């Protein structure tokens, strides 16, 4: 049977040291740092993390990120990203940990005004979170090549001023727990990326501002909003 459309391109992320990681799906965790849950008006003790998603082709690795349409309140959220090379359903924490192939720095760009309206009206978050170029991401480092732990620093600066700063140990749910929990909802597969939530200090970005997002030991994300 002939295809009605030309072949679609497969989104991918560059791997540190060479190679590409094809992206199947992008999942994101909401409210995984207690101090960010509080700054968004939630009680971290009563609300466990939850999941949303972005389209696979939301990933962007260039040094220029376009300011998206239909918002006047674009926010940055720096996050540890898990890159899966395994998967399955109803994974144990041990099997979930085995599915994690590598780590990257990601920025969960958010149209905060659209998200606030969606929350207010009980509508979906999709277009507040899953727009074009909404997932700037650094090169993926294989987990065998980096030591990530509770003391690892995570940070985001705008025009040289630190806006978000924390450690990975502040996450309410650890990576393996996130993967295990998510696998209760969907079958996870190689190529899935999981953004694991952001520390406090989220805030607006303006055109021409320069963003540097970093996690100790991983490839930095650096871009200008245009
Ligand atoms: Mn986020």
Coordinates of C-alpha atoms and ligand atoms in Angstrom, one line a residue:
X1 CA 0.0 0.0 0.0
X2 CA 1.4 3.4 -0.9
X3 CA 1.8 6.0 1.8
X4 CA -0.4 9.1 1.5
X5 CA 2.2 11.3 3.1
X6 CA 6.0 11.4 2.8
X7 CA 7.8 9.5 5.5
X8 CA 7.7 11.5 8.8
X9 CA 10.9 12.3 10.5
X10 CA 11.8 10.6 13.8
X11 CA 12.6 13.1 16.5
X12 CA 15.9 12.4 18.3
X13 CA 18.3 13.7 20.9
X14 CA 22.1 13.7 20.5
X15 CA 24.1 11.4 22.8
X16 CA 27.2 12.7 24.6
X17 CA 30.2 11.1 22.9
X18 CA 28.3 10.3 19.7
X19 CA 25.1 8.7 18.4
X20 CA 21.5 9.6 18.5
X21 CA 18.6 8.6 20.8
X22 CA 15.3 8.3 18.9
X23 CA 12.4 9.8 20.9
X24 CA 9.2 7.8 21.1
X25 CA 7.2 9.6 23.8
X26 CA 7.8 12.4 26.3
X27 CA 6.2 12.1 29.8
X28 CA 6.5 14.7 32.5
X29 CA 6.0 14.6 36.3
X30 CA 4.1 17.4 38.0
X31 CA 5.1 18.6 41.5
X32 CA 8.0 16.4 42.3
X33 CA 9.8 18.9 44.5
X34 CA 8.0 20.0 47.7
X35 CA 9.2 23.6 47.5
X36 CA 7.9 24.0 43.9
X37 CA 4.5 22.4 44.9
X38 CA 4.2 25.1 47.6
X39 CA 5.1 27.9 45.2
X40 CA 2.3 26.7 42.9
X41 CA -0.2 26.8 45.8
X42 CA -0.3 23.0 46.5
X43 CA 0.3 21.0 49.6
X44 CA 3.1 18.5 48.8
X45 CA 2.1 16.3 51.7
X46 CA -1.4 15.6 50.3
X47 CA -0.8 15.6 46.5
X48 CA 1.4 12.9 45.1
X49 CA 3.1 13.6 41.8
X50 CA 1.1 13.0 38.6
X51 CA 1.9 12.8 34.9
X52 CA 1.3 14.7 31.7
X53 CA 3.0 14.5 28.3
X54 CA 4.5 16.5 25.4
X55 CA 4.7 15.5 21.8
X56 CA 8.0 13.7 20.8
X57 CA 8.9 16.4 18.4
X58 CA 8.8 19.1 21.1
X59 CA 12.5 18.3 21.7
X60 CA 14.9 21.0 20.6
X61 CA 18.6 21.1 20.9
X62 CA 19.6 24.4 19.2
X63 CA 20.9 27.5 20.8
X64 CA 17.7 29.4 19.7
X65 CA 14.2 28.7 21.1
X66 CA 11.3 30.6 19.6
X67 CA 9.0 32.5 22.0
X68 CA 5.7 30.5 21.5
X69 CA 2.4 32.1 20.3
X70 CA -0.7 32.5 22.4
X71 CA 1.1 33.4 25.7
X72 CA 2.5 36.4 27.5
X73 CA 3.8 34.3 30.4
X74 CA 6.4 31.7 29.2
X75 CA 8.0 30.0 32.2
X76 CA 11.2 27.9 32.6
X77 CA 11.3 24.7 34.6
X78 CA 14.7 22.9 34.8
X79 CA 14.4 19.1 35.1
X80 CA 16.4 15.9 35.2
X81 CA 15.3 13.8 32.2
X82 CA 15.4 10.0 32.1
X83 CA 16.1 8.3 28.8
X84 CA 14.7 4.7 28.7
X85 CA 16.2 1.9 26.7
X86 CA 13.9 -0.7 28.2
X87 CA 10.3 -0.7 29.5
X88 CA 7.2 -2.7 30.1
X89 CA 4.1 -2.6 32.2
X90 CA 3.8 -2.7 36.0
X91 CA 7.6 -2.6 36.5
X92 CA 9.1 -3.3 39.9
X93 CA 11.4 -0.5 41.2
X94 CA 14.3 -2.8 40.3
X95 CA 13.1 -3.4 36.7
X96 CA 12.2 0.3 36.4
X97 CA 15.8 1.2 37.4
X98 CA 17.1 -1.2 34.8
X99 CA 15.1 0.5 32.1
X100 CA 16.9 3.9 32.6
X101 CA 19.7 4.1 30.0
X102 CA 20.8 7.7 30.4
X103 CA 20.2 11.2 31.8
X104 CA 19.9 14.7 30.4
X105 CA 19.1 18.2 31.4
X106 CA 15.7 19.4 30.1
X107 CA 13.7 22.5 30.4
X108 CA 9.9 22.0 30.6
X109 CA 8.8 25.2 29.0
X110 CA 5.3 26.2 30.1
X111 CA 2.7 28.7 28.9
X112 CA 1.9 29.5 32.5
X113 CA -1.1 31.8 31.7
X114 CA -2.7 29.0 29.6
X115 CA -2.0 26.5 32.4
X116 CA -3.5 28.7 35.0
X117 CA -6.7 29.1 32.9
X118 CA -6.8 25.3 32.3
X119 CA -6.5 24.7 36.1
X120 CA -9.2 27.3 36.8
X121 CA -11.6 25.8 34.3
X122 CA -10.8 22.2 34.8
X123 CA -9.5 21.9 31.2
X124 CA -6.6 19.8 29.9
X125 CA -3.0 21.1 30.2
X126 CA -2.0 19.9 26.7
X127 CA -1.5 23.2 25.0
X128 CA 0.0 24.8 28.1
X129 CA 2.7 22.2 28.1
X130 CA 2.9 20.4 24.8
X131 CA 3.6 23.2 22.2
X132 CA 6.2 23.4 19.5
X133 CA 9.8 23.6 20.9
X134 CA 8.5 23.2 24.4
X135 CA 11.2 20.7 25.4
X136 CA 14.8 22.1 25.2
X137 CA 17.1 19.2 26.1
X138 CA 20.9 18.6 26.4
X139 CA 22.8 15.7 25.1
X140 CA 22.0 12.4 26.8
X141 CA 24.8 10.9 28.9
X142 CA 24.7 7.1 29.4
X143 CA 24.2 6.3 33.1
X144 CA 27.4 4.2 33.0
X145 CA 29.3 7.4 32.3
X146 CA 28.0 9.7 35.1
X147 CA 27.4 9.5 38.8
X148 CA 24.0 11.0 39.7
X149 CA 22.9 11.1 43.3
X150 CA 21.0 13.0 46.0
X151 CA 23.8 15.6 46.3
X152 CA 23.9 16.4 42.6
X153 CA 23.2 20.0 41.9
X154 CA 20.5 21.2 39.5
X155 CA 20.4 24.9 38.5
X156 CA 18.9 27.3 36.0
X157 CA 20.1 30.9 35.2
X158 CA 18.6 33.6 33.2
X159 CA 21.0 36.3 31.8
X160 CA 23.6 35.1 34.4
X161 CA 21.3 35.3 37.4
X162 CA 20.5 32.0 39.2
X163 CA 16.7 31.5 39.3
X164 CA 16.4 27.8 40.2
X165 CA 18.8 25.9 42.4
X166 CA 18.5 22.6 44.2
X167 CA 19.7 19.1 44.5
X168 CA 18.3 15.9 43.0
X169 CA 17.8 14.6 46.5
X170 CA 15.0 17.1 46.9
X171 CA 12.8 15.1 44.5
X172 CA 9.8 13.6 46.3
X173 CA 9.9 10.5 44.0
X174 CA 13.3 9.1 42.9
X175 CA 13.8 8.1 39.2
X176 CA 13.1 4.4 39.6
X177 CA 9.9 5.1 41.6
X178 CA 8.7 7.5 38.9
X179 CA 9.3 4.9 36.1
X180 CA 7.7 2.2 38.1
X181 CA 4.6 4.3 38.9
X182 CA 4.3 5.5 35.3
X183 CA 4.4 1.9 34.1
X184 CA 1.2 1.2 36.0
X185 CA -0.6 3.6 33.6
X186 CA 1.1 2.9 30.3
X187 CA 3.5 0.4 28.7
X188 CA 6.9 2.1 28.6
X189 CA 9.3 1.5 25.7
X190 CA 12.8 2.3 24.5
X191 CA 12.9 5.9 23.3
X192 CA 10.7 7.2 26.0
X193 CA 11.9 10.4 27.8
X194 CA 10.6 11.3 31.3
X195 CA 11.0 14.9 32.7
X196 CA 11.1 14.4 36.4
X197 CA 9.8 17.7 37.8
X198 CA 11.4 21.0 38.8
X199 CA 12.7 22.7 41.9
X200 CA 11.3 26.1 43.1
X201 CA 12.1 29.4 41.4
X202 CA 10.2 28.9 38.2
X203 CA 9.5 32.3 36.4
X204 CA 9.0 34.1 33.2
X205 CA 11.2 34.3 30.2
X206 CA 11.3 37.3 27.8
X207 CA 12.6 37.5 24.2
X208 CA 16.4 37.9 23.9
X209 CA 17.0 36.4 27.4
X210 CA 19.7 33.7 27.7
X211 CA 19.0 30.5 29.6
X212 CA 21.6 28.1 31.0
X213 CA 20.2 25.0 32.6
X214 CA 22.6 22.5 34.2
X215 CA 22.9 19.4 36.3
X216 CA 26.4 18.5 37.6
X217 CA 28.1 16.0 35.3
X218 CA 25.6 16.4 32.4
X219 CA 25.7 18.4 29.2
X220 CA 24.4 21.9 29.7
X221 CA 21.3 23.4 28.0
X222 CA 22.0 26.9 26.7
X223 CA 19.7 28.9 24.5
X224 CA 18.4 32.3 23.7
X225 CA 14.6 33.0 23.6
X226 CA 13.8 34.5 20.2
Ligands
LIG1 MN1 7.7 20.5 34.9

